[in-house]
Amino acid sequence: MKILLYITSILLASFSFGCKTKGGNLSLKTVDTNTAFKFTAKFDEAKTRQLNEYLDSALNNKLPLEQNIDLLVNLNGEDIFNLKANSGWLEINLDKRNTSMAEYMKVKKLTEGVQEIMTKK
């Protein structure tokens, strides 16, 4: 029984190490309900520069993604969404109850662009 426990713990440790190797840690999650839109990306820190360039251009603003940021982003003077980021992690939250359909579509398109960048080789 102890041998089985020992072998299982070695296998679990090797699997967890294998999942954290360079270039292999990508997680993209979108939750879209009637009241909220949430996008979360966990990615290889080496892609932070590419993501930073994309967001700077799409939002027409310089964002220091290598630092911890938590911002309210205003695209058109009325609607606002929350953007949180750090190297290797991005989260976008939008409250759909206080947002126009046009704003929702802009944020959704922004997250689709992020997904495109993250899945490029």
mmCIF file with all atom_site columns, N, CA and C in Angstrom, residues 27-101:
data_model
loop_
_atom_site.group_PDB
_atom_site.id
_atom_site.type_symbol
_atom_site.label_atom_id
_atom_site.label_alt_id
_atom_site.label_comp_id
_atom_site.label_asym_id
_atom_site.label_entity_id
_atom_site.label_seq_id
_atom_site.pdbx_PDB_ins_code
_atom_site.Cartn_x
_atom_site.Cartn_y
_atom_site.Cartn_z
_atom_site.occupancy
_atom_site.B_iso_or_equiv
_atom_site.pdbx_formal_charge
_atom_site.auth_seq_id
_atom_site.auth_comp_id
_atom_site.auth_asym_id
_atom_site.auth_atom_id
_atom_site.pdbx_PDB_model_num
ATOM 1   N N  . SER A 1 27  ? -4.410  29.141 -20.327 1.00 0.00 ? 27  SER A N  1
ATOM 2   C CA . SER A 1 27  ? -5.783  28.931 -19.884 1.00 0.00 ? 27  SER A CA 1
ATOM 3   C C  . SER A 1 27  ? -6.593  30.154 -20.286 1.00 0.00 ? 27  SER A C  1
ATOM 4   N N  . LEU A 1 28  ? -7.605  29.936 -21.111 1.00 0.00 ? 28  LEU A N  1
ATOM 5   C CA . LEU A 1 28  ? -8.500  31.017 -21.544 1.00 0.00 ? 28  LEU A CA 1
ATOM 6   C C  . LEU A 1 28  ? -9.912  30.645 -21.110 1.00 0.00 ? 28  LEU A C  1
ATOM 7   N N  . LYS A 1 29  ? -10.573 31.555 -20.410 1.00 0.00 ? 29  LYS A N  1
ATOM 8   C CA . LYS A 1 29  ? -11.912 31.262 -19.925 1.00 0.00 ? 29  LYS A CA 1
ATOM 9   C C  . LYS A 1 29  ? -12.809 32.475 -20.132 1.00 0.00 ? 29  LYS A C  1
ATOM 10  N N  . THR A 1 30  ? -13.975 32.245 -20.713 1.00 0.00 ? 30  THR A N  1
ATOM 11  C CA . THR A 1 30  ? -14.966 33.295 -20.918 1.00 0.00 ? 30  THR A CA 1
ATOM 12  C C  . THR A 1 30  ? -16.269 32.867 -20.255 1.00 0.00 ? 30  THR A C  1
ATOM 13  N N  . VAL A 1 31  ? -16.812 33.743 -19.431 1.00 0.00 ? 31  VAL A N  1
ATOM 14  C CA . VAL A 1 31  ? -18.121 33.520 -18.825 1.00 0.00 ? 31  VAL A CA 1
ATOM 15  C C  . VAL A 1 31  ? -19.006 34.668 -19.281 1.00 0.00 ? 31  VAL A C  1
ATOM 16  N N  . ASP A 1 32  ? -20.062 34.329 -20.011 1.00 0.00 ? 32  ASP A N  1
ATOM 17  C CA . ASP A 1 32  ? -20.964 35.334 -20.589 1.00 0.00 ? 32  ASP A CA 1
ATOM 18  C C  . ASP A 1 32  ? -22.386 35.016 -20.139 1.00 0.00 ? 32  ASP A C  1
ATOM 19  N N  . THR A 1 33  ? -22.890 35.782 -19.174 1.00 0.00 ? 33  THR A N  1
ATOM 20  C CA . THR A 1 33  ? -24.243 35.582 -18.669 1.00 0.00 ? 33  THR A CA 1
ATOM 21  C C  . THR A 1 33  ? -25.117 36.765 -19.089 1.00 0.00 ? 33  THR A C  1
ATOM 22  N N  . ASN A 1 34  ? -26.355 36.785 -18.633 1.00 0.00 ? 34  ASN A N  1
ATOM 23  C CA . ASN A 1 34  ? -27.260 37.892 -18.944 1.00 0.00 ? 34  ASN A CA 1
ATOM 24  C C  . ASN A 1 34  ? -26.816 39.195 -18.318 1.00 0.00 ? 34  ASN A C  1
ATOM 25  N N  . THR A 1 35  ? -26.100 39.119 -17.206 1.00 0.00 ? 35  THR A N  1
ATOM 26  C CA . THR A 1 35  ? -25.737 40.331 -16.463 1.00 0.00 ? 35  THR A CA 1
ATOM 27  C C  . THR A 1 35  ? -24.250 40.665 -16.477 1.00 0.00 ? 35  THR A C  1
ATOM 28  N N  . ALA A 1 36  ? -23.404 39.717 -16.873 1.00 0.00 ? 36  ALA A N  1
ATOM 29  C CA . ALA A 1 36  ? -21.957 39.974 -16.792 1.00 0.00 ? 36  ALA A CA 1
ATOM 30  C C  . ALA A 1 36  ? -21.193 39.252 -17.905 1.00 0.00 ? 36  ALA A C  1
ATOM 31  N N  . PHE A 1 37  ? -20.045 39.823 -18.227 1.00 0.00 ? 37  PHE A N  1
ATOM 32  C CA . PHE A 1 37  ? -19.104 39.211 -19.163 1.00 0.00 ? 37  PHE A CA 1
ATOM 33  C C  . PHE A 1 37  ? -17.754 39.214 -18.465 1.00 0.00 ? 37  PHE A C  1
ATOM 34  N N  . LYS A 1 38  ? -17.144 38.036 -18.354 1.00 0.00 ? 38  LYS A N  1
ATOM 35  C CA . LYS A 1 38  ? -15.839 37.935 -17.695 1.00 0.00 ? 38  LYS A CA 1
ATOM 36  C C  . LYS A 1 38  ? -14.923 37.086 -18.559 1.00 0.00 ? 38  LYS A C  1
ATOM 37  N N  . PHE A 1 39  ? -13.727 37.611 -18.804 1.00 0.00 ? 39  PHE A N  1
ATOM 38  C CA . PHE A 1 39  ? -12.705 36.917 -19.580 1.00 0.00 ? 39  PHE A CA 1
ATOM 39  C C  . PHE A 1 39  ? -11.447 36.820 -18.727 1.00 0.00 ? 39  PHE A C  1
ATOM 40  N N  . THR A 1 40  ? -10.901 35.610 -18.628 1.00 0.00 ? 40  THR A N  1
ATOM 41  C CA . THR A 1 40  ? -9.670  35.397 -17.868 1.00 0.00 ? 40  THR A CA 1
ATOM 42  C C  . THR A 1 40  ? -8.678  34.657 -18.744 1.00 0.00 ? 40  THR A C  1
ATOM 43  N N  . ALA A 1 41  ? -7.443  35.128 -18.749 1.00 0.00 ? 41  ALA A N  1
ATOM 44  C CA . ALA A 1 41  ? -6.366  34.476 -19.495 1.00 0.00 ? 41  ALA A CA 1
ATOM 45  C C  . ALA A 1 41  ? -5.157  34.305 -18.580 1.00 0.00 ? 41  ALA A C  1
ATOM 46  N N  . LYS A 1 42  ? -4.665  33.074 -18.505 1.00 0.00 ? 42  LYS A N  1
ATOM 47  C CA . LYS A 1 42  ? -3.398  32.785 -17.832 1.00 0.00 ? 42  LYS A CA 1
ATOM 48  C C  . LYS A 1 42  ? -2.497  32.234 -18.919 1.00 0.00 ? 42  LYS A C  1
ATOM 49  N N  . PHE A 1 43  ? -1.321  32.818 -19.068 1.00 0.00 ? 43  PHE A N  1
ATOM 50  C CA . PHE A 1 43  ? -0.490  32.496 -20.215 1.00 0.00 ? 43  PHE A CA 1
ATOM 51  C C  . PHE A 1 43  ? 0.984   32.579 -19.855 1.00 0.00 ? 43  PHE A C  1
ATOM 52  N N  . ASP A 1 44  ? 1.813   32.118 -20.776 1.00 0.00 ? 44  ASP A N  1
ATOM 53  C CA . ASP A 1 44  ? 3.256   32.178 -20.616 1.00 0.00 ? 44  ASP A CA 1
ATOM 54  C C  . ASP A 1 44  ? 3.683   33.639 -20.545 1.00 0.00 ? 44  ASP A C  1
ATOM 55  N N  . GLU A 1 45  ? 4.477   33.988 -19.549 1.00 0.00 ? 45  GLU A N  1
ATOM 56  C CA . GLU A 1 45  ? 4.898   35.380 -19.357 1.00 0.00 ? 45  GLU A CA 1
ATOM 57  C C  . GLU A 1 45  ? 5.633   35.943 -20.569 1.00 0.00 ? 45  GLU A C  1
ATOM 58  N N  . ALA A 1 46  ? 6.207   35.083 -21.405 1.00 0.00 ? 46  ALA A N  1
ATOM 59  C CA . ALA A 1 46  ? 6.908   35.538 -22.602 1.00 0.00 ? 46  ALA A CA 1
ATOM 60  C C  . ALA A 1 46  ? 5.959   36.207 -23.599 1.00 0.00 ? 46  ALA A C  1
ATOM 61  N N  . LYS A 1 47  ? 4.668   35.941 -23.495 1.00 0.00 ? 47  LYS A N  1
ATOM 62  C CA . LYS A 1 47  ? 3.688   36.551 -24.402 1.00 0.00 ? 47  LYS A CA 1
ATOM 63  C C  . LYS A 1 47  ? 3.176   37.898 -23.887 1.00 0.00 ? 47  LYS A C  1
ATOM 64  N N  . THR A 1 48  ? 3.642   38.328 -22.726 1.00 0.00 ? 48  THR A N  1
ATOM 65  C CA . THR A 1 48  ? 3.174   39.580 -22.141 1.00 0.00 ? 48  THR A CA 1
ATOM 66  C C  . THR A 1 48  ? 3.454   40.768 -23.055 1.00 0.00 ? 48  THR A C  1
ATOM 67  N N  . ARG A 1 49  ? 4.619   40.796 -23.675 1.00 0.00 ? 49  ARG A N  1
ATOM 68  C CA . ARG A 1 49  ? 4.970   41.915 -24.558 1.00 0.00 ? 49  ARG A CA 1
ATOM 69  C C  . ARG A 1 49  ? 4.002   41.993 -25.735 1.00 0.00 ? 49  ARG A C  1
ATOM 70  N N  . GLN A 1 50  ? 3.713   40.847 -26.375 1.00 0.00 ? 50  GLN A N  1
ATOM 71  C CA . GLN A 1 50  ? 2.784   40.836 -27.513 1.00 0.00 ? 50  GLN A CA 1
ATOM 72  C C  . GLN A 1 50  ? 1.397   41.304 -27.082 1.00 0.00 ? 50  GLN A C  1
ATOM 73  N N  . LEU A 1 51  ? 0.946   40.824 -25.935 1.00 0.00 ? 51  LEU A N  1
ATOM 74  C CA . LEU A 1 51  ? -0.362  41.223 -25.432 1.00 0.00 ? 51  LEU A CA 1
ATOM 75  C C  . LEU A 1 51  ? -0.383  42.713 -25.109 1.00 0.00 ? 51  LEU A C  1
ATOM 76  N N  . ASN A 1 52  ? 0.701   43.195 -24.523 1.00 0.00 ? 52  ASN A N  1
ATOM 77  C CA . ASN A 1 52  ? 0.802   44.610 -24.189 1.00 0.00 ? 52  ASN A CA 1
ATOM 78  C C  . ASN A 1 52  ? 0.687   45.486 -25.435 1.00 0.00 ? 52  ASN A C  1
ATOM 79  N N  . GLU A 1 53  ? 1.375   45.103 -26.505 1.00 0.00 ? 53  GLU A N  1
ATOM 80  C CA . GLU A 1 53  ? 1.303   45.851 -27.766 1.00 0.00 ? 53  GLU A CA 1
ATOM 81  C C  . GLU A 1 53  ? -0.109  45.846 -28.332 1.00 0.00 ? 53  GLU A C  1
ATOM 82  N N  . TYR A 1 54  ? -0.767  44.686 -28.291 1.00 0.00 ? 54  TYR A N  1
ATOM 83  C CA . TYR A 1 54  ? -2.132  44.589 -28.805 1.00 0.00 ? 54  TYR A CA 1
ATOM 84  C C  . TYR A 1 54  ? -3.086  45.481 -28.007 1.00 0.00 ? 54  TYR A C  1
ATOM 85  N N  . LEU A 1 55  ? -3.030  45.388 -26.682 1.00 0.00 ? 55  LEU A N  1
ATOM 86  C CA . LEU A 1 55  ? -3.935  46.189 -25.853 1.00 0.00 ? 55  LEU A CA 1
ATOM 87  C C  . LEU A 1 55  ? -3.647  47.677 -25.977 1.00 0.00 ? 55  LEU A C  1
ATOM 88  N N  . ASP A 1 56  ? -2.369  48.056 -26.071 1.00 0.00 ? 56  ASP A N  1
ATOM 89  C CA . ASP A 1 56  ? -2.020  49.472 -26.258 1.00 0.00 ? 56  ASP A CA 1
ATOM 90  C C  . ASP A 1 56  ? -2.656  50.012 -27.527 1.00 0.00 ? 56  ASP A C  1
ATOM 91  N N  . SER A 1 57  ? -2.594  49.225 -28.588 1.00 0.00 ? 57  SER A N  1
ATOM 92  C CA . SER A 1 57  ? -3.149  49.662 -29.866 1.00 0.00 ? 57  SER A CA 1
ATOM 93  C C  . SER A 1 57  ? -4.683  49.626 -29.851 1.00 0.00 ? 57  SER A C  1
ATOM 94  N N  . ALA A 1 58  ? -5.277  48.577 -29.305 1.00 0.00 ? 58  ALA A N  1
ATOM 95  C CA . ALA A 1 58  ? -6.737  48.432 -29.301 1.00 0.00 ? 58  ALA A CA 1
ATOM 96  C C  . ALA A 1 58  ? -7.405  49.448 -28.386 1.00 0.00 ? 58  ALA A C  1
ATOM 97  N N  . LEU A 1 59  ? -6.773  49.765 -27.257 1.00 0.00 ? 59  LEU A N  1
ATOM 98  C CA . LEU A 1 59  ? -7.369  50.690 -26.295 1.00 0.00 ? 59  LEU A CA 1
ATOM 99  C C  . LEU A 1 59  ? -6.855  52.112 -26.448 1.00 0.00 ? 59  LEU A C  1
ATOM 100 N N  . ASN A 1 60  ? -5.867  52.280 -27.331 1.00 0.00 ? 60  ASN A N  1
ATOM 101 C CA . ASN A 1 60  ? -5.264  53.586 -27.566 1.00 0.00 ? 60  ASN A CA 1
ATOM 102 C C  . ASN A 1 60  ? -4.726  54.187 -26.260 1.00 0.00 ? 60  ASN A C  1
ATOM 103 N N  . ASN A 1 61  ? -4.010  53.331 -25.530 1.00 0.00 ? 61  ASN A N  1
ATOM 104 C CA . ASN A 1 61  ? -3.498  53.721 -24.221 1.00 0.00 ? 61  ASN A CA 1
ATOM 105 C C  . ASN A 1 61  ? -2.317  52.823 -23.869 1.00 0.00 ? 61  ASN A C  1
ATOM 106 N N  . LYS A 1 62  ? -1.333  53.346 -23.170 1.00 0.00 ? 62  LYS A N  1
ATOM 107 C CA . LYS A 1 62  ? -0.183  52.555 -22.726 1.00 0.00 ? 62  LYS A CA 1
ATOM 108 C C  . LYS A 1 62  ? -0.524  51.880 -21.405 1.00 0.00 ? 62  LYS A C  1
ATOM 109 N N  . LEU A 1 63  ? -0.428  50.549 -21.383 1.00 0.00 ? 63  LEU A N  1
ATOM 110 C CA . LEU A 1 63  ? -0.701  49.791 -20.168 1.00 0.00 ? 63  LEU A CA 1
ATOM 111 C C  . LEU A 1 63  ? 0.551   49.015 -19.763 1.00 0.00 ? 63  LEU A C  1
ATOM 112 N N  . PRO A 1 64  ? 1.020   49.184 -18.549 1.00 0.00 ? 64  PRO A N  1
ATOM 113 C CA . PRO A 1 64  ? 2.208   48.454 -18.085 1.00 0.00 ? 64  PRO A CA 1
ATOM 114 C C  . PRO A 1 64  ? 1.813   47.071 -17.544 1.00 0.00 ? 64  PRO A C  1
ATOM 115 N N  . LEU A 1 65  ? 1.624   46.087 -18.424 1.00 0.00 ? 65  LEU A N  1
ATOM 116 C CA . LEU A 1 65  ? 1.154   44.771 -18.001 1.00 0.00 ? 65  LEU A CA 1
ATOM 117 C C  . LEU A 1 65  ? 2.151   44.029 -17.125 1.00 0.00 ? 65  LEU A C  1
ATOM 118 N N  . GLU A 1 66  ? 3.416   44.431 -17.151 1.00 0.00 ? 66  GLU A N  1
ATOM 119 C CA . GLU A 1 66  ? 4.392   43.749 -16.311 1.00 0.00 ? 66  GLU A CA 1
ATOM 120 C C  . GLU A 1 66  ? 4.228   44.139 -14.841 1.00 0.00 ? 66  GLU A C  1
ATOM 121 N N  . GLN A 1 67  ? 3.437   45.146 -14.571 1.00 0.00 ? 67  GLN A N  1
ATOM 122 C CA . GLN A 1 67  ? 3.124   45.559 -13.199 1.00 0.00 ? 67  GLN A CA 1
ATOM 123 C C  . GLN A 1 67  ? 1.713   45.082 -12.866 1.00 0.00 ? 67  GLN A C  1
ATOM 124 N N  . ASN A 1 68  ? 1.388   45.053 -11.597 1.00 0.00 ? 68  ASN A N  1
ATOM 125 C CA . ASN A 1 68  ? 0.007   44.760 -11.209 1.00 0.00 ? 68  ASN A CA 1
ATOM 126 C C  . ASN A 1 68  ? -0.845  45.956 -11.564 1.00 0.00 ? 68  ASN A C  1
ATOM 127 N N  . ILE A 1 69  ? -1.823  45.755 -12.435 1.00 0.00 ? 69  ILE A N  1
ATOM 128 C CA . ILE A 1 69  ? -2.726  46.859 -12.763 1.00 0.00 ? 69  ILE A CA 1
ATOM 129 C C  . ILE A 1 69  ? -4.164  46.437 -12.515 1.00 0.00 ? 69  ILE A C  1
ATOM 130 N N  . ASP A 1 70  ? -4.958  47.378 -12.101 1.00 0.00 ? 70  ASP A N  1
ATOM 131 C CA . ASP A 1 70  ? -6.386  47.204 -11.878 1.00 0.00 ? 70  ASP A CA 1
ATOM 132 C C  . ASP A 1 70  ? -7.025  48.525 -12.289 1.00 0.00 ? 70  ASP A C  1
ATOM 133 N N  . LEU A 1 71  ? -7.572  48.560 -13.511 1.00 0.00 ? 71  LEU A N  1
ATOM 134 C CA . LEU A 1 71  ? -8.063  49.810 -14.091 1.00 0.00 ? 71  LEU A CA 1
ATOM 135 C C  . LEU A 1 71  ? -9.522  49.716 -14.500 1.00 0.00 ? 71  LEU A C  1
ATOM 136 N N  . LEU A 1 72  ? -10.181 50.851 -14.459 1.00 0.00 ? 72  LEU A N  1
ATOM 137 C CA . LEU A 1 72  ? -11.484 50.989 -15.097 1.00 0.00 ? 72  LEU A CA 1
ATOM 138 C C  . LEU A 1 72  ? -11.220 51.634 -16.450 1.00 0.00 ? 72  LEU A C  1
ATOM 139 N N  . VAL A 1 73  ? -11.565 50.945 -17.516 1.00 0.00 ? 73  VAL A N  1
ATOM 140 C CA . VAL A 1 73  ? -11.290 51.418 -18.867 1.00 0.00 ? 73  VAL A CA 1
ATOM 141 C C  . VAL A 1 73  ? -12.577 51.977 -19.456 1.00 0.00 ? 73  VAL A C  1
ATOM 142 N N  . ASN A 1 74  ? -12.487 53.173 -19.994 1.00 0.00 ? 74  ASN A N  1
ATOM 143 C CA . ASN A 1 74  ? -13.618 53.868 -20.582 1.00 0.00 ? 74  ASN A CA 1
ATOM 144 C C  . ASN A 1 74  ? -13.374 53.973 -22.083 1.00 0.00 ? 74  ASN A C  1
ATOM 145 N N  . LEU A 1 75  ? -14.197 53.288 -22.875 1.00 0.00 ? 75  LEU A N  1
ATOM 146 C CA . LEU A 1 75  ? -13.978 53.280 -24.323 1.00 0.00 ? 75  LEU A CA 1
ATOM 147 C C  . LEU A 1 75  ? -14.655 54.429 -25.053 1.00 0.00 ? 75  LEU A C  1
ATOM 148 N N  . ASN A 1 76  ? -15.854 54.803 -24.636 1.00 0.00 ? 76  ASN A N  1
ATOM 149 C CA . ASN A 1 76  ? -16.586 55.795 -25.419 1.00 0.00 ? 76  ASN A CA 1
ATOM 150 C C  . ASN A 1 76  ? -17.136 56.953 -24.596 1.00 0.00 ? 76  ASN A C  1
ATOM 151 N N  . GLY A 1 77  ? -16.645 57.133 -23.396 1.00 0.00 ? 77  GLY A N  1
ATOM 152 C CA . GLY A 1 77  ? -17.121 58.230 -22.577 1.00 0.00 ? 77  GLY A CA 1
ATOM 153 C C  . GLY A 1 77  ? -18.260 57.865 -21.647 1.00 0.00 ? 77  GLY A C  1
ATOM 154 N N  . GLU A 1 78  ? -18.901 56.720 -21.874 1.00 0.00 ? 78  GLU A N  1
ATOM 155 C CA . GLU A 1 78  ? -20.029 56.329 -21.035 1.00 0.00 ? 78  GLU A CA 1
ATOM 156 C C  . GLU A 1 78  ? -19.807 54.973 -20.372 1.00 0.00 ? 78  GLU A C  1
ATOM 157 N N  . ASP A 1 79  ? -19.558 53.963 -21.178 1.00 0.00 ? 79  ASP A N  1
ATOM 158 C CA . ASP A 1 79  ? -19.468 52.597 -20.677 1.00 0.00 ? 79  ASP A CA 1
ATOM 159 C C  . ASP A 1 79  ? -18.062 52.286 -20.179 1.00 0.00 ? 79  ASP A C  1
ATOM 160 N N  . ILE A 1 80  ? -18.001 51.520 -19.099 1.00 0.00 ? 80  ILE A N  1
ATOM 161 C CA . ILE A 1 80  ? -16.723 51.217 -18.455 1.00 0.00 ? 80  ILE A CA 1
ATOM 162 C C  . ILE A 1 80  ? -16.622 49.717 -18.214 1.00 0.00 ? 80  ILE A C  1
ATOM 163 N N  . PHE A 1 81  ? -15.401 49.181 -18.383 1.00 0.00 ? 81  PHE A N  1
ATOM 164 C CA . PHE A 1 81  ? -15.148 47.816 -17.963 1.00 0.00 ? 81  PHE A CA 1
ATOM 165 C C  . PHE A 1 81  ? -13.876 47.782 -17.125 1.00 0.00 ? 81  PHE A C  1
ATOM 166 N N  . ASN A 1 82  ? -13.739 46.723 -16.336 1.00 0.00 ? 82  ASN A N  1
ATOM 167 C CA . ASN A 1 82  ? -12.594 46.576 -15.437 1.00 0.00 ? 82  ASN A CA 1
ATOM 168 C C  . ASN A 1 82  ? -11.554 45.665 -16.085 1.00 0.00 ? 82  ASN A C  1
ATOM 169 N N  . LEU A 1 83  ? -10.302 46.108 -16.069 1.00 0.00 ? 83  LEU A N  1
ATOM 170 C CA . LEU A 1 83  ? -9.189  45.341 -16.609 1.00 0.00 ? 83  LEU A CA 1
ATOM 171 C C  . LEU A 1 83  ? -8.150  45.171 -15.513 1.00 0.00 ? 83  LEU A C  1
ATOM 172 N N  . LYS A 1 84  ? -7.834  43.911 -15.200 1.00 0.00 ? 84  LYS A N  1
ATOM 173 C CA . LYS A 1 84  ? -6.796  43.591 -14.229 1.00 0.00 ? 84  LYS A CA 1
ATOM 174 C C  . LYS A 1 84  ? -5.751  42.769 -14.956 1.00 0.00 ? 84  LYS A C  1
ATOM 175 N N  . ALA A 1 85  ? -4.476  43.031 -14.657 1.00 0.00 ? 85  ALA A N  1
ATOM 176 C CA . ALA A 1 85  ? -3.425  42.294 -15.359 1.00 0.00 ? 85  ALA A CA 1
ATOM 177 C C  . ALA A 1 85  ? -2.127  42.287 -14.575 1.00 0.00 ? 85  ALA A C  1
ATOM 178 N N  . ASN A 1 86  ? -1.300  41.325 -14.956 1.00 0.00 ? 86  ASN A N  1
ATOM 179 C CA . ASN A 1 86  ? 0.048   41.169 -14.468 1.00 0.00 ? 86  ASN A CA 1
ATOM 180 C C  . ASN A 1 86  ? 0.754   40.312 -15.514 1.00 0.00 ? 86  ASN A C  1
ATOM 181 N N  . SER A 1 87  ? 2.052   40.150 -15.421 1.00 0.00 ? 87  SER A N  1
ATOM 182 C CA . SER A 1 87  ? 2.752   39.277 -16.372 1.00 0.00 ? 87  SER A CA 1
ATOM 183 C C  . SER A 1 87  ? 2.172   37.875 -16.276 1.00 0.00 ? 87  SER A C  1
ATOM 184 N N  . GLY A 1 88  ? 1.653   37.387 -17.384 1.00 0.00 ? 88  GLY A N  1
ATOM 185 C CA . GLY A 1 88  ? 1.106   36.037 -17.428 1.00 0.00 ? 88  GLY A CA 1
ATOM 186 C C  . GLY A 1 88  ? -0.344  35.901 -17.009 1.00 0.00 ? 88  GLY A C  1
ATOM 187 N N  . TRP A 1 89  ? -1.035  37.021 -16.764 1.00 0.00 ? 89  TRP A N  1
ATOM 188 C CA . TRP A 1 89  ? -2.425  36.942 -16.316 1.00 0.00 ? 89  TRP A CA 1
ATOM 189 C C  . TRP A 1 89  ? -3.193  38.189 -16.723 1.00 0.00 ? 89  TRP A C  1
ATOM 190 N N  . LEU A 1 90  ? -4.423  37.989 -17.193 1.00 0.00 ? 90  LEU A N  1
ATOM 191 C CA . LEU A 1 90  ? -5.293  39.090 -17.600 1.00 0.00 ? 90  LEU A CA 1
ATOM 192 C C  . LEU A 1 90  ? -6.721  38.741 -17.237 1.00 0.00 ? 90  LEU A C  1
ATOM 193 N N  . GLU A 1 91  ? -7.449  39.726 -16.737 1.00 0.00 ? 91  GLU A N  1
ATOM 194 C CA . GLU A 1 91  ? -8.863  39.541 -16.434 1.00 0.00 ? 91  GLU A CA 1
ATOM 195 C C  . GLU A 1 91  ? -9.628  40.779 -16.871 1.00 0.00 ? 91  GLU A C  1
ATOM 196 N N  . ILE A 1 92  ? -10.726 40.568 -17.590 1.00 0.00 ? 92  ILE A N  1
ATOM 197 C CA . ILE A 1 92  ? -11.593 41.659 -18.044 1.00 0.00 ? 92  ILE A CA 1
ATOM 198 C C  . ILE A 1 92  ? -12.999 41.363 -17.546 1.00 0.00 ? 92  ILE A C  1
ATOM 199 N N  . ASN A 1 93  ? -13.597 42.344 -16.860 1.00 0.00 ? 93  ASN A N  1
ATOM 200 C CA . ASN A 1 93  ? -14.954 42.211 -16.327 1.00 0.00 ? 93  ASN A CA 1
ATOM 201 C C  . ASN A 1 93  ? -15.822 43.340 -16.851 1.00 0.00 ? 93  ASN A C  1
ATOM 202 N N  . LEU A 1 94  ? -17.014 42.971 -17.289 1.00 0.00 ? 94  LEU A N  1
ATOM 203 C CA . LEU A 1 94  ? -17.969 43.958 -17.807 1.00 0.00 ? 94  LEU A CA 1
ATOM 204 C C  . LEU A 1 94  ? -19.335 43.677 -17.189 1.00 0.00 ? 94  LEU A C  1
ATOM 205 N N  . ASP A 1 95  ? -19.927 44.692 -16.589 1.00 0.00 ? 95  ASP A N  1
ATOM 206 C CA . ASP A 1 95  ? -21.284 44.589 -16.057 1.00 0.00 ? 95  ASP A CA 1
ATOM 207 C C  . ASP A 1 95  ? -22.244 44.939 -17.194 1.00 0.00 ? 95  ASP A C  1
ATOM 208 N N  . LYS A 1 96  ? -22.931 43.948 -17.708 1.00 0.00 ? 96  LYS A N  1
ATOM 209 C CA . LYS A 1 96  ? -23.796 44.158 -18.874 1.00 0.00 ? 96  LYS A CA 1
ATOM 210 C C  . LYS A 1 96  ? -25.069 44.941 -18.537 1.00 0.00 ? 96  LYS A C  1
ATOM 211 N N  . ARG A 1 97  ? -25.409 45.039 -17.275 1.00 0.00 ? 97  ARG A N  1
ATOM 212 C CA . ARG A 1 97  ? -26.621 45.763 -16.895 1.00 0.00 ? 97  ARG A CA 1
ATOM 213 C C  . ARG A 1 97  ? -26.467 47.261 -17.117 1.00 0.00 ? 97  ARG A C  1
ATOM 214 N N  . ASN A 1 98  ? -25.237 47.761 -17.034 1.00 0.00 ? 98  ASN A N  1
ATOM 215 C CA . ASN A 1 98  ? -24.993 49.198 -17.190 1.00 0.00 ? 98  ASN A CA 1
ATOM 216 C C  . ASN A 1 98  ? -24.194 49.503 -18.449 1.00 0.00 ? 98  ASN A C  1
ATOM 217 N N  . THR A 1 99  ? -24.373 48.677 -19.464 1.00 0.00 ? 99  THR A N  1
ATOM 218 C CA . THR A 1 99  ? -23.547 48.783 -20.659 1.00 0.00 ? 99  THR A CA 1
ATOM 219 C C  . THR A 1 99  ? -24.397 48.678 -21.914 1.00 0.00 ? 99  THR A C  1
ATOM 220 N N  . SER A 1 100 ? -24.005 49.405 -22.929 1.00 0.00 ? 100 SER A N  1
ATOM 221 C CA . SER A 1 100 ? -24.701 49.315 -24.213 1.00 0.00 ? 100 SER A CA 1
ATOM 222 C C  . SER A 1 100 ? -24.257 48.060 -24.965 1.00 0.00 ? 100 SER A C  1
ATOM 223 N N  . MET A 1 101 ? -25.046 47.686 -25.933 1.00 0.00 ? 101 MET A N  1
ATOM 224 C CA . MET A 1 101 ? -24.710 46.526 -26.761 1.00 0.00 ? 101 MET A CA 1
ATOM 225 C C  . MET A 1 101 ? -23.429 46.792 -27.551 1.00 0.00 ? 101 MET A C  1
#
